[in-house]
Amino acid sequence: MLIDTHAHLNAEQYEEDIEEVIGRAKENGVEKIVVVGFDRPTIEKAIELAETHDFIYACVGWHPVDAIDMTDEDLSWIEELAAHPKVVALGETGLDYHWDKSPRDIQKEVFRKQIRLAKKVKLPIVIHNREATADIVQILKEENASEVGGIMHCFSGSVEIAKQCVEMNFYISLGGPVTFKNAVKPKEVAAELPLDKLLVETDCPYLTPHPHRGKRNEPSYVKLVAEEIARIKGIPFEDVAKATTENAMRLFGISR
């Protein structure tokens, strides 16, 4: 029994075979899937999927790459959606210094607005971080994000940074990269952090785990992530599945 805490089944890559993808997830023990929206079209699709499948939930927010496009109306719309019974978190939001579409000052402003909104609506936050760790940690501290906590999505940082985030009430979510042979940091994090602070995800259709790397990712592959964490820790797969599922249900406020 597993929960894929971060999937993009709202992506165009699944337009042709979404039901088959969902079927394979169930066959591989994936009990629940959180579909993440990050702009108008993907948020709408995430809500649609959550409304038509009882085991799918939605996360709604604005991606930092597109921060320059977010309006006050968009933020108000996200606030309205936060009351939806199937919306379990805000995000993904954060900072992305790899792409240069949105200036950093605008990214920071939009990030802070979404943290404040999360605190207002009392939902956890899902954090996207690419090449911006120091600024992410600083803003989370300054905005007292620990009040709601959340997820460091597809975490790729050091054990030290992971522990700082855990202290701020955030779970560390590991995805496909933990299965890559050269992914030293994710493996160290998997080894060092206690199970009660870990989550698993796919970030599908991206970051496909070994041995399917290079192909389209999908929620059924979250099992490979959990299996690798179990191997690294030297514990049964069932222990990882049980702990990460309980962690996700606790954070998102969902039940069986």
PDB file of C-alpha atoms in Angstrom:
ATOM      1  CA  MET A   1       0.000   0.000   0.000  1.00  0.00           C
ATOM      2  CA  LEU A   2       1.558   3.246  -1.192  1.00  0.00           C
ATOM      3  CA  ILE A   3       0.677   6.897  -1.765  1.00  0.00           C
ATOM      4  CA  ASP A   4       2.224   8.781  -4.672  1.00  0.00           C
ATOM      5  CA  THR A   5       2.366  12.206  -3.046  1.00  0.00           C
ATOM      6  CA  HIS A   6       3.283  14.129  -6.207  1.00  0.00           C
ATOM      7  CA  ALA A   7       2.038  13.184  -9.670  1.00  0.00           C
ATOM      8  CA  HIS A   8       1.183  15.170 -12.782  1.00  0.00           C
ATOM      9  CA  LEU A   9      -1.527  12.969 -14.265  1.00  0.00           C
ATOM     10  CA  ASN A  10      -2.928  16.286 -15.512  1.00  0.00           C
ATOM     11  CA  ALA A  11      -0.072  16.438 -18.057  1.00  0.00           C
ATOM     12  CA  GLU A  12      -0.687  15.990 -21.770  1.00  0.00           C
ATOM     13  CA  GLN A  13       1.505  12.849 -21.739  1.00  0.00           C
ATOM     14  CA  TYR A  14      -1.457  10.919 -20.263  1.00  0.00           C
ATOM     15  CA  GLU A  15      -4.224  12.148 -22.550  1.00  0.00           C
ATOM     16  CA  GLU A  16      -4.343   8.889 -24.503  1.00  0.00           C
ATOM     17  CA  ASP A  17      -4.225   6.302 -21.690  1.00  0.00           C
ATOM     18  CA  ILE A  18      -5.010   7.871 -18.320  1.00  0.00           C
ATOM     19  CA  GLU A  19      -7.274   5.037 -17.160  1.00  0.00           C
ATOM     20  CA  GLU A  20      -4.684   2.390 -18.043  1.00  0.00           C
ATOM     21  CA  VAL A  21      -2.050   4.342 -16.099  1.00  0.00           C
ATOM     22  CA  ILE A  22      -4.353   4.542 -13.087  1.00  0.00           C
ATOM     23  CA  GLY A  23      -5.105   0.814 -13.395  1.00  0.00           C
ATOM     24  CA  ARG A  24      -1.396  -0.071 -13.308  1.00  0.00           C
ATOM     25  CA  ALA A  25      -0.960   2.077 -10.213  1.00  0.00           C
ATOM     26  CA  LYS A  26      -3.664   0.140  -8.399  1.00  0.00           C
ATOM     27  CA  GLU A  27      -2.165  -3.178  -9.510  1.00  0.00           C
ATOM     28  CA  ASN A  28       1.133  -2.118  -7.922  1.00  0.00           C
ATOM     29  CA  GLY A  29      -0.399  -1.245  -4.557  1.00  0.00           C
ATOM     30  CA  VAL A  30      -0.764   2.514  -5.015  1.00  0.00           C
ATOM     31  CA  GLU A  31      -3.785   3.306  -2.901  1.00  0.00           C
ATOM     32  CA  LYS A  32      -3.930   7.075  -3.351  1.00  0.00           C
ATOM     33  CA  ILE A  33      -2.446   9.659  -5.723  1.00  0.00           C
ATOM     34  CA  VAL A  34      -2.036  13.401  -5.204  1.00  0.00           C
ATOM     35  CA  VAL A  35      -2.204  15.248  -8.530  1.00  0.00           C
ATOM     36  CA  VAL A  36      -0.429  18.594  -8.486  1.00  0.00           C
ATOM     37  CA  GLY A  37      -1.632  21.630 -10.417  1.00  0.00           C
ATOM     38  CA  PHE A  38       0.683  24.598 -10.925  1.00  0.00           C
ATOM     39  CA  ASP A  39      -1.125  26.956 -13.325  1.00  0.00           C
ATOM     40  CA  ARG A  40      -4.707  27.503 -14.556  1.00  0.00           C
ATOM     41  CA  PRO A  41      -4.990  24.529 -16.961  1.00  0.00           C
ATOM     42  CA  THR A  42      -3.216  21.991 -14.731  1.00  0.00           C
ATOM     43  CA  ILE A  43      -5.124  23.070 -11.621  1.00  0.00           C
ATOM     44  CA  GLU A  44      -8.441  22.669 -13.447  1.00  0.00           C
ATOM     45  CA  LYS A  45      -7.432  19.192 -14.622  1.00  0.00           C
ATOM     46  CA  ALA A  46      -6.236  18.197 -11.133  1.00  0.00           C
ATOM     47  CA  ILE A  47      -9.616  19.160  -9.673  1.00  0.00           C
ATOM     48  CA  GLU A  48     -11.403  17.257 -12.434  1.00  0.00           C
ATOM     49  CA  LEU A  49      -9.382  14.093 -11.758  1.00  0.00           C
ATOM     50  CA  ALA A  50      -9.975  14.389  -8.004  1.00  0.00           C
ATOM     51  CA  GLU A  51     -13.705  14.784  -8.517  1.00  0.00           C
ATOM     52  CA  THR A  52     -13.976  11.747 -10.802  1.00  0.00           C
ATOM     53  CA  HIS A  53     -11.751   9.306  -8.855  1.00  0.00           C
ATOM     54  CA  ASP A  54     -12.274   8.771  -5.138  1.00  0.00           C
ATOM     55  CA  PHE A  55      -8.619   7.812  -4.530  1.00  0.00           C
ATOM     56  CA  ILE A  56      -7.169  10.892  -6.289  1.00  0.00           C
ATOM     57  CA  TYR A  57      -6.602  14.165  -4.432  1.00  0.00           C
ATOM     58  CA  ALA A  58      -5.474  17.569  -5.669  1.00  0.00           C
ATOM     59  CA  CYS A  59      -2.782  20.048  -4.728  1.00  0.00           C
ATOM     60  CA  VAL A  60      -3.204  23.563  -6.131  1.00  0.00           C
ATOM     61  CA  GLY A  61      -0.694  26.371  -6.438  1.00  0.00           C
ATOM     62  CA  TRP A  62       1.493  28.400  -8.763  1.00  0.00           C
ATOM     63  CA  HIS A  63       4.861  27.214 -10.055  1.00  0.00           C
ATOM     64  CA  PRO A  64       7.849  29.558  -9.558  1.00  0.00           C
ATOM     65  CA  VAL A  65       8.874  29.340 -13.216  1.00  0.00           C
ATOM     66  CA  ASP A  66       5.510  30.930 -14.083  1.00  0.00           C
ATOM     67  CA  ALA A  67       5.417  33.335 -11.133  1.00  0.00           C
ATOM     68  CA  ILE A  68       5.482  36.336 -13.452  1.00  0.00           C
ATOM     69  CA  ASP A  69       2.107  35.244 -14.884  1.00  0.00           C
ATOM     70  CA  MET A  70       0.255  34.925 -11.568  1.00  0.00           C
ATOM     71  CA  THR A  71      -2.345  37.618 -10.901  1.00  0.00           C
ATOM     72  CA  ASP A  72      -4.228  38.600  -7.757  1.00  0.00           C
ATOM     73  CA  GLU A  73      -7.264  36.928  -9.332  1.00  0.00           C
ATOM     74  CA  ASP A  74      -5.313  33.682  -9.644  1.00  0.00           C
ATOM     75  CA  LEU A  75      -4.373  33.820  -5.973  1.00  0.00           C
ATOM     76  CA  SER A  76      -8.001  34.460  -4.983  1.00  0.00           C
ATOM     77  CA  TRP A  77      -9.063  31.515  -7.145  1.00  0.00           C
ATOM     78  CA  ILE A  78      -6.546  29.252  -5.412  1.00  0.00           C
ATOM     79  CA  GLU A  79      -7.926  30.421  -2.067  1.00  0.00           C
ATOM     80  CA  GLU A  80     -11.442  29.470  -3.172  1.00  0.00           C
ATOM     81  CA  LEU A  81     -10.254  26.051  -4.328  1.00  0.00           C
ATOM     82  CA  ALA A  82      -8.535  25.457  -0.996  1.00  0.00           C
ATOM     83  CA  ALA A  83     -12.010  24.860   0.483  1.00  0.00           C
ATOM     84  CA  HIS A  84     -12.659  21.993  -1.950  1.00  0.00           C
ATOM     85  CA  PRO A  85     -12.961  18.700  -0.025  1.00  0.00           C
ATOM     86  CA  LYS A  86     -10.449  16.957  -2.307  1.00  0.00           C
ATOM     87  CA  VAL A  87      -7.773  19.696  -2.139  1.00  0.00           C
ATOM     88  CA  VAL A  88      -5.203  18.577   0.428  1.00  0.00           C
ATOM     89  CA  ALA A  89      -2.293  21.013  -0.024  1.00  0.00           C
ATOM     90  CA  LEU A  90      -1.110  24.234  -1.673  1.00  0.00           C
ATOM     91  CA  GLY A  91       1.613  24.119  -4.298  1.00  0.00           C
ATOM     92  CA  GLU A  92       3.741  23.377  -5.891  1.00  0.00           C
ATOM     93  CA  THR A  93       5.325  26.697  -5.069  1.00  0.00           C
ATOM     94  CA  GLY A  94       8.856  27.741  -4.248  1.00  0.00           C
ATOM     95  CA  LEU A  95      11.851  29.023  -6.208  1.00  0.00           C
ATOM     96  CA  ASP A  96      13.493  27.909  -9.443  1.00  0.00           C
ATOM     97  CA  TYR A  97      16.767  29.571 -10.387  1.00  0.00           C
ATOM     98  CA  HIS A  98      17.502  27.202 -13.272  1.00  0.00           C
ATOM     99  CA  TRP A  99      15.091  28.814 -15.713  1.00  0.00           C
ATOM    100  CA  ASP A 100      14.978  32.584 -16.165  1.00  0.00           C
ATOM    101  CA  LYS A 101      11.373  33.203 -17.239  1.00  0.00           C
ATOM    102  CA  SER A 102      10.397  34.793 -13.908  1.00  0.00           C
ATOM    103  CA  PRO A 103      12.759  37.249 -12.149  1.00  0.00           C
ATOM    104  CA  ARG A 104      13.892  36.094  -8.732  1.00  0.00           C
ATOM    105  CA  ASP A 105      12.272  38.973  -6.857  1.00  0.00           C
ATOM    106  CA  ILE A 106       8.887  38.123  -8.412  1.00  0.00           C
ATOM    107  CA  GLN A 107       9.363  34.427  -7.595  1.00  0.00           C
ATOM    108  CA  LYS A 108      10.065  35.316  -3.967  1.00  0.00           C
ATOM    109  CA  GLU A 109       7.008  37.557  -3.751  1.00  0.00           C
ATOM    110  CA  VAL A 110       4.711  34.899  -5.222  1.00  0.00           C
ATOM    111  CA  PHE A 111       6.261  32.263  -2.944  1.00  0.00           C
ATOM    112  CA  ARG A 112       5.656  34.390   0.148  1.00  0.00           C
ATOM    113  CA  LYS A 113       2.051  35.077  -0.899  1.00  0.00           C
ATOM    114  CA  GLN A 114       1.343  31.360  -1.200  1.00  0.00           C
ATOM    115  CA  ILE A 115       2.927  30.561   2.169  1.00  0.00           C
ATOM    116  CA  ARG A 116       0.726  33.222   3.772  1.00  0.00           C
ATOM    117  CA  LEU A 117      -2.313  31.816   1.981  1.00  0.00           C
ATOM    118  CA  ALA A 118      -1.477  28.297   3.171  1.00  0.00           C
ATOM    119  CA  LYS A 119      -1.393  29.577   6.747  1.00  0.00           C
ATOM    120  CA  LYS A 120      -4.704  31.376   6.224  1.00  0.00           C
ATOM    121  CA  VAL A 121      -6.494  28.298   4.849  1.00  0.00           C
ATOM    122  CA  LYS A 122      -4.561  25.908   7.107  1.00  0.00           C
ATOM    123  CA  LEU A 123      -3.182  23.599   4.432  1.00  0.00           C
ATOM    124  CA  PRO A 124       0.347  22.191   4.094  1.00  0.00           C
ATOM    125  CA  ILE A 125       2.658  23.547   1.379  1.00  0.00           C
ATOM    126  CA  VAL A 126       4.436  21.592  -1.350  1.00  0.00           C
ATOM    127  CA  ILE A 127       7.823  23.147  -2.093  1.00  0.00           C
ATOM    128  CA  HIS A 128       9.589  23.165  -5.457  1.00  0.00           C
ATOM    129  CA  ASN A 129      13.295  23.961  -5.163  1.00  0.00           C
ATOM    130  CA  ARG A 130      15.761  24.142  -8.015  1.00  0.00           C
ATOM    131  CA  GLU A 131      19.157  25.717  -7.337  1.00  0.00           C
ATOM    132  CA  ALA A 132      17.629  27.978  -4.668  1.00  0.00           C
ATOM    133  CA  THR A 133      18.091  26.141  -1.363  1.00  0.00           C
ATOM    134  CA  ALA A 134      19.451  28.992   0.776  1.00  0.00           C
ATOM    135  CA  ASP A 135      16.684  31.404  -0.251  1.00  0.00           C
ATOM    136  CA  ILE A 136      13.985  28.744   0.174  1.00  0.00           C
ATOM    137  CA  VAL A 137      15.093  27.954   3.731  1.00  0.00           C
ATOM    138  CA  GLN A 138      15.370  31.638   4.613  1.00  0.00           C
ATOM    139  CA  ILE A 139      11.892  32.462   3.328  1.00  0.00           C
ATOM    140  CA  LEU A 140      10.324  29.443   5.047  1.00  0.00           C
ATOM    141  CA  LYS A 141      11.849  30.644   8.318  1.00  0.00           C
ATOM    142  CA  GLU A 142      10.902  34.305   7.838  1.00  0.00           C
ATOM    143  CA  GLU A 143       7.305  33.415   6.958  1.00  0.00           C
ATOM    144  CA  ASN A 144       6.958  30.935   9.844  1.00  0.00           C
ATOM    145  CA  ALA A 145       5.955  28.229   7.400  1.00  0.00           C
ATOM    146  CA  SER A 146       6.362  25.684  10.193  1.00  0.00           C
ATOM    147  CA  GLU A 147       2.839  26.658  11.303  1.00  0.00           C
ATOM    148  CA  VAL A 148       1.456  24.486   8.501  1.00  0.00           C
ATOM    149  CA  GLY A 149       4.517  22.520   7.379  1.00  0.00           C
ATOM    150  CA  GLY A 150       4.399  20.493   4.213  1.00  0.00           C
ATOM    151  CA  ILE A 151       6.647  18.688   1.769  1.00  0.00           C
ATOM    152  CA  MET A 152      10.082  19.304   0.319  1.00  0.00           C
ATOM    153  CA  HIS A 153       9.138  17.832  -3.044  1.00  0.00           C
ATOM    154  CA  CYS A 154      11.606  15.579  -4.872  1.00  0.00           C
ATOM    155  CA  PHE A 155      14.315  16.519  -2.403  1.00  0.00           C
ATOM    156  CA  SER A 156      17.851  16.596  -3.798  1.00  0.00           C
ATOM    157  CA  GLY A 157      19.731  18.445  -1.074  1.00  0.00           C
ATOM    158  CA  SER A 158      22.058  17.350   1.696  1.00  0.00           C
ATOM    159  CA  VAL A 159      21.251  15.538   4.911  1.00  0.00           C
ATOM    160  CA  GLU A 160      21.991  18.773   6.800  1.00  0.00           C
ATOM    161  CA  ILE A 161      19.434  20.757   4.784  1.00  0.00           C
ATOM    162  CA  ALA A 162      16.926  17.914   5.090  1.00  0.00           C
ATOM    163  CA  LYS A 163      17.234  18.049   8.872  1.00  0.00           C
ATOM    164  CA  GLN A 164      16.718  21.833   8.850  1.00  0.00           C
ATOM    165  CA  CYS A 165      13.522  21.347   6.846  1.00  0.00           C
ATOM    166  CA  VAL A 166      12.312  18.606   9.188  1.00  0.00           C
ATOM    167  CA  GLU A 167      12.812  21.026  12.090  1.00  0.00           C
ATOM    168  CA  MET A 168      10.464  23.414  10.262  1.00  0.00           C
ATOM    169  CA  ASN A 169       7.731  20.751  10.163  1.00  0.00           C
ATOM    170  CA  PHE A 170       8.383  19.559   6.605  1.00  0.00           C
ATOM    171  CA  TYR A 171       8.498  16.009   5.318  1.00  0.00           C
ATOM    172  CA  ILE A 172      11.233  15.001   2.897  1.00  0.00           C
ATOM    173  CA  SER A 173       9.852  13.412  -0.259  1.00  0.00           C
ATOM    174  CA  LEU A 174      12.057  11.192  -2.406  1.00  0.00           C
ATOM    175  CA  GLY A 175      11.371  10.280  -6.009  1.00  0.00           C
ATOM    176  CA  GLY A 176      12.986   8.508  -8.933  1.00  0.00           C
ATOM    177  CA  PRO A 177      16.475  10.026  -8.466  1.00  0.00           C
ATOM    178  CA  VAL A 178      17.017   7.974  -5.292  1.00  0.00           C
ATOM    179  CA  THR A 179      17.205   4.929  -7.584  1.00  0.00           C
ATOM    180  CA  PHE A 180      19.908   6.455  -9.817  1.00  0.00           C
ATOM    181  CA  LYS A 181      23.372   4.962  -9.299  1.00  0.00           C
ATOM    182  CA  ASN A 182      25.105   8.354  -9.136  1.00  0.00           C
ATOM    183  CA  ALA A 183      22.511  10.054  -6.910  1.00  0.00           C
ATOM    184  CA  VAL A 184      24.634  10.303  -3.771  1.00  0.00           C
ATOM    185  CA  LYS A 185      22.658  12.903  -1.813  1.00  0.00           C
ATOM    186  CA  PRO A 186      19.189  11.311  -2.103  1.00  0.00           C
ATOM    187  CA  LYS A 187      20.643   7.973  -1.023  1.00  0.00           C
ATOM    188  CA  GLU A 188      22.331   9.610   1.985  1.00  0.00           C
ATOM    189  CA  VAL A 189      19.062  11.296   2.935  1.00  0.00           C
ATOM    190  CA  ALA A 190      17.202   7.983   2.630  1.00  0.00           C
ATOM    191  CA  ALA A 191      19.776   6.353   4.891  1.00  0.00           C
ATOM    192  CA  GLU A 192      19.951   9.084   7.531  1.00  0.00           C
ATOM    193  CA  LEU A 193      16.395  10.335   7.960  1.00  0.00           C
ATOM    194  CA  PRO A 194      13.926   8.384  10.101  1.00  0.00           C
ATOM    195  CA  LEU A 195      10.989   6.765   8.318  1.00  0.00           C
ATOM    196  CA  ASP A 196       8.501   9.030  10.063  1.00  0.00           C
ATOM    197  CA  LYS A 197       9.931  12.009   8.144  1.00  0.00           C
ATOM    198  CA  LEU A 198       9.923  10.486   4.649  1.00  0.00           C
ATOM    199  CA  LEU A 199       7.422  10.410   1.801  1.00  0.00           C
ATOM    200  CA  VAL A 200       7.585   8.837  -1.666  1.00  0.00           C
ATOM    201  CA  GLU A 201       6.558  10.322  -4.999  1.00  0.00           C
ATOM    202  CA  THR A 202       7.064   9.998  -8.732  1.00  0.00           C
ATOM    203  CA  ASP A 203       6.760  13.584 -10.083  1.00  0.00           C
ATOM    204  CA  CYS A 204       5.504  11.728 -13.144  1.00  0.00           C
ATOM    205  CA  PRO A 205       5.803  12.011 -16.102  1.00  0.00           C
ATOM    206  CA  TYR A 206       9.296  13.204 -15.143  1.00  0.00           C
ATOM    207  CA  LEU A 207      12.253  11.677 -13.242  1.00  0.00           C
ATOM    208  CA  THR A 208      11.471   8.066 -14.070  1.00  0.00           C
ATOM    209  CA  PRO A 209      13.206   5.621 -11.700  1.00  0.00           C
ATOM    210  CA  HIS A 210      15.660   2.933 -12.713  1.00  0.00           C
ATOM    211  CA  PRO A 211      15.266   0.604 -14.651  1.00  0.00           C
ATOM    212  CA  HIS A 212      12.747   2.638 -16.699  1.00  0.00           C
ATOM    213  CA  ARG A 213      14.844   5.812 -16.826  1.00  0.00           C
ATOM    214  CA  GLY A 214      14.353   7.697 -20.077  1.00  0.00           C
ATOM    215  CA  LYS A 215      10.748   6.572 -20.482  1.00  0.00           C
ATOM    216  CA  ARG A 216       7.538   8.225 -19.303  1.00  0.00           C
ATOM    217  CA  ASN A 217       7.132   7.971 -15.545  1.00  0.00           C
ATOM    218  CA  GLU A 218       3.836   6.943 -13.911  1.00  0.00           C
ATOM    219  CA  PRO A 219       2.440   6.388 -10.380  1.00  0.00           C
ATOM    220  CA  SER A 220       2.943   2.604 -10.462  1.00  0.00           C
ATOM    221  CA  TYR A 221       6.701   3.255 -10.387  1.00  0.00           C
ATOM    222  CA  VAL A 222       6.511   4.799  -6.919  1.00  0.00           C
ATOM    223  CA  LYS A 223       6.912   1.211  -5.728  1.00  0.00           C
ATOM    224  CA  LEU A 224      10.476   1.255  -7.126  1.00  0.00           C
ATOM    225  CA  VAL A 225      11.245   4.339  -5.040  1.00  0.00           C
ATOM    226  CA  ALA A 226       9.975   2.694  -1.852  1.00  0.00           C
ATOM    227  CA  GLU A 227      11.875  -0.502  -2.659  1.00  0.00           C
ATOM    228  CA  GLU A 228      15.132   1.431  -3.052  1.00  0.00           C
ATOM    229  CA  ILE A 229      14.626   3.233   0.274  1.00  0.00           C
ATOM    230  CA  ALA A 230      14.022  -0.152   1.902  1.00  0.00           C
ATOM    231  CA  ARG A 231      17.214  -1.509   0.323  1.00  0.00           C
ATOM    232  CA  ILE A 232      19.258   1.484   1.498  1.00  0.00           C
ATOM    233  CA  LYS A 233      17.887   1.222   5.030  1.00  0.00           C
ATOM    234  CA  GLY A 234      18.128  -2.564   5.126  1.00  0.00           C
ATOM    235  CA  ILE A 235      14.510  -2.961   6.199  1.00  0.00           C
ATOM    236  CA  PRO A 236      11.458  -4.683   4.667  1.00  0.00           C
ATOM    237  CA  PHE A 237       9.679  -2.889   1.821  1.00  0.00           C
ATOM    238  CA  GLU A 238       6.434  -3.249   3.778  1.00  0.00           C
ATOM    239  CA  ASP A 239       7.853  -1.069   6.565  1.00  0.00           C
ATOM    240  CA  VAL A 240       8.645   1.738   4.134  1.00  0.00           C
ATOM    241  CA  ALA A 241       5.247   1.453   2.453  1.00  0.00           C
ATOM    242  CA  LYS A 242       3.375   1.516   5.766  1.00  0.00           C
ATOM    243  CA  ALA A 243       5.332   4.439   7.241  1.00  0.00           C
ATOM    244  CA  THR A 244       5.282   6.679   4.165  1.00  0.00           C
ATOM    245  CA  THR A 245       1.574   6.029   3.642  1.00  0.00           C
ATOM    246  CA  GLU A 246       0.761   6.891   7.245  1.00  0.00           C
ATOM    247  CA  ASN A 247       2.922  10.022   7.000  1.00  0.00           C
ATOM    248  CA  ALA A 248       1.092  11.188   3.880  1.00  0.00           C
ATOM    249  CA  MET A 249      -2.352  10.521   5.305  1.00  0.00           C
ATOM    250  CA  ARG A 250      -1.451  12.397   8.475  1.00  0.00           C
ATOM    251  CA  LEU A 251      -0.103  15.386   6.570  1.00  0.00           C
ATOM    252  CA  PHE A 252      -2.952  15.592   4.063  1.00  0.00           C
ATOM    253  CA  GLY A 253      -5.667  14.833   6.591  1.00  0.00           C
ATOM    254  CA  ILE A 254      -7.060  11.934   4.576  1.00  0.00           C
ATOM    255  CA  SER A 255      -8.264   8.564   5.745  1.00  0.00           C
ATOM    256  CA  ARG A 256      -8.814   5.144   4.265  1.00  0.00           C
TER     257      ARG A 256
END
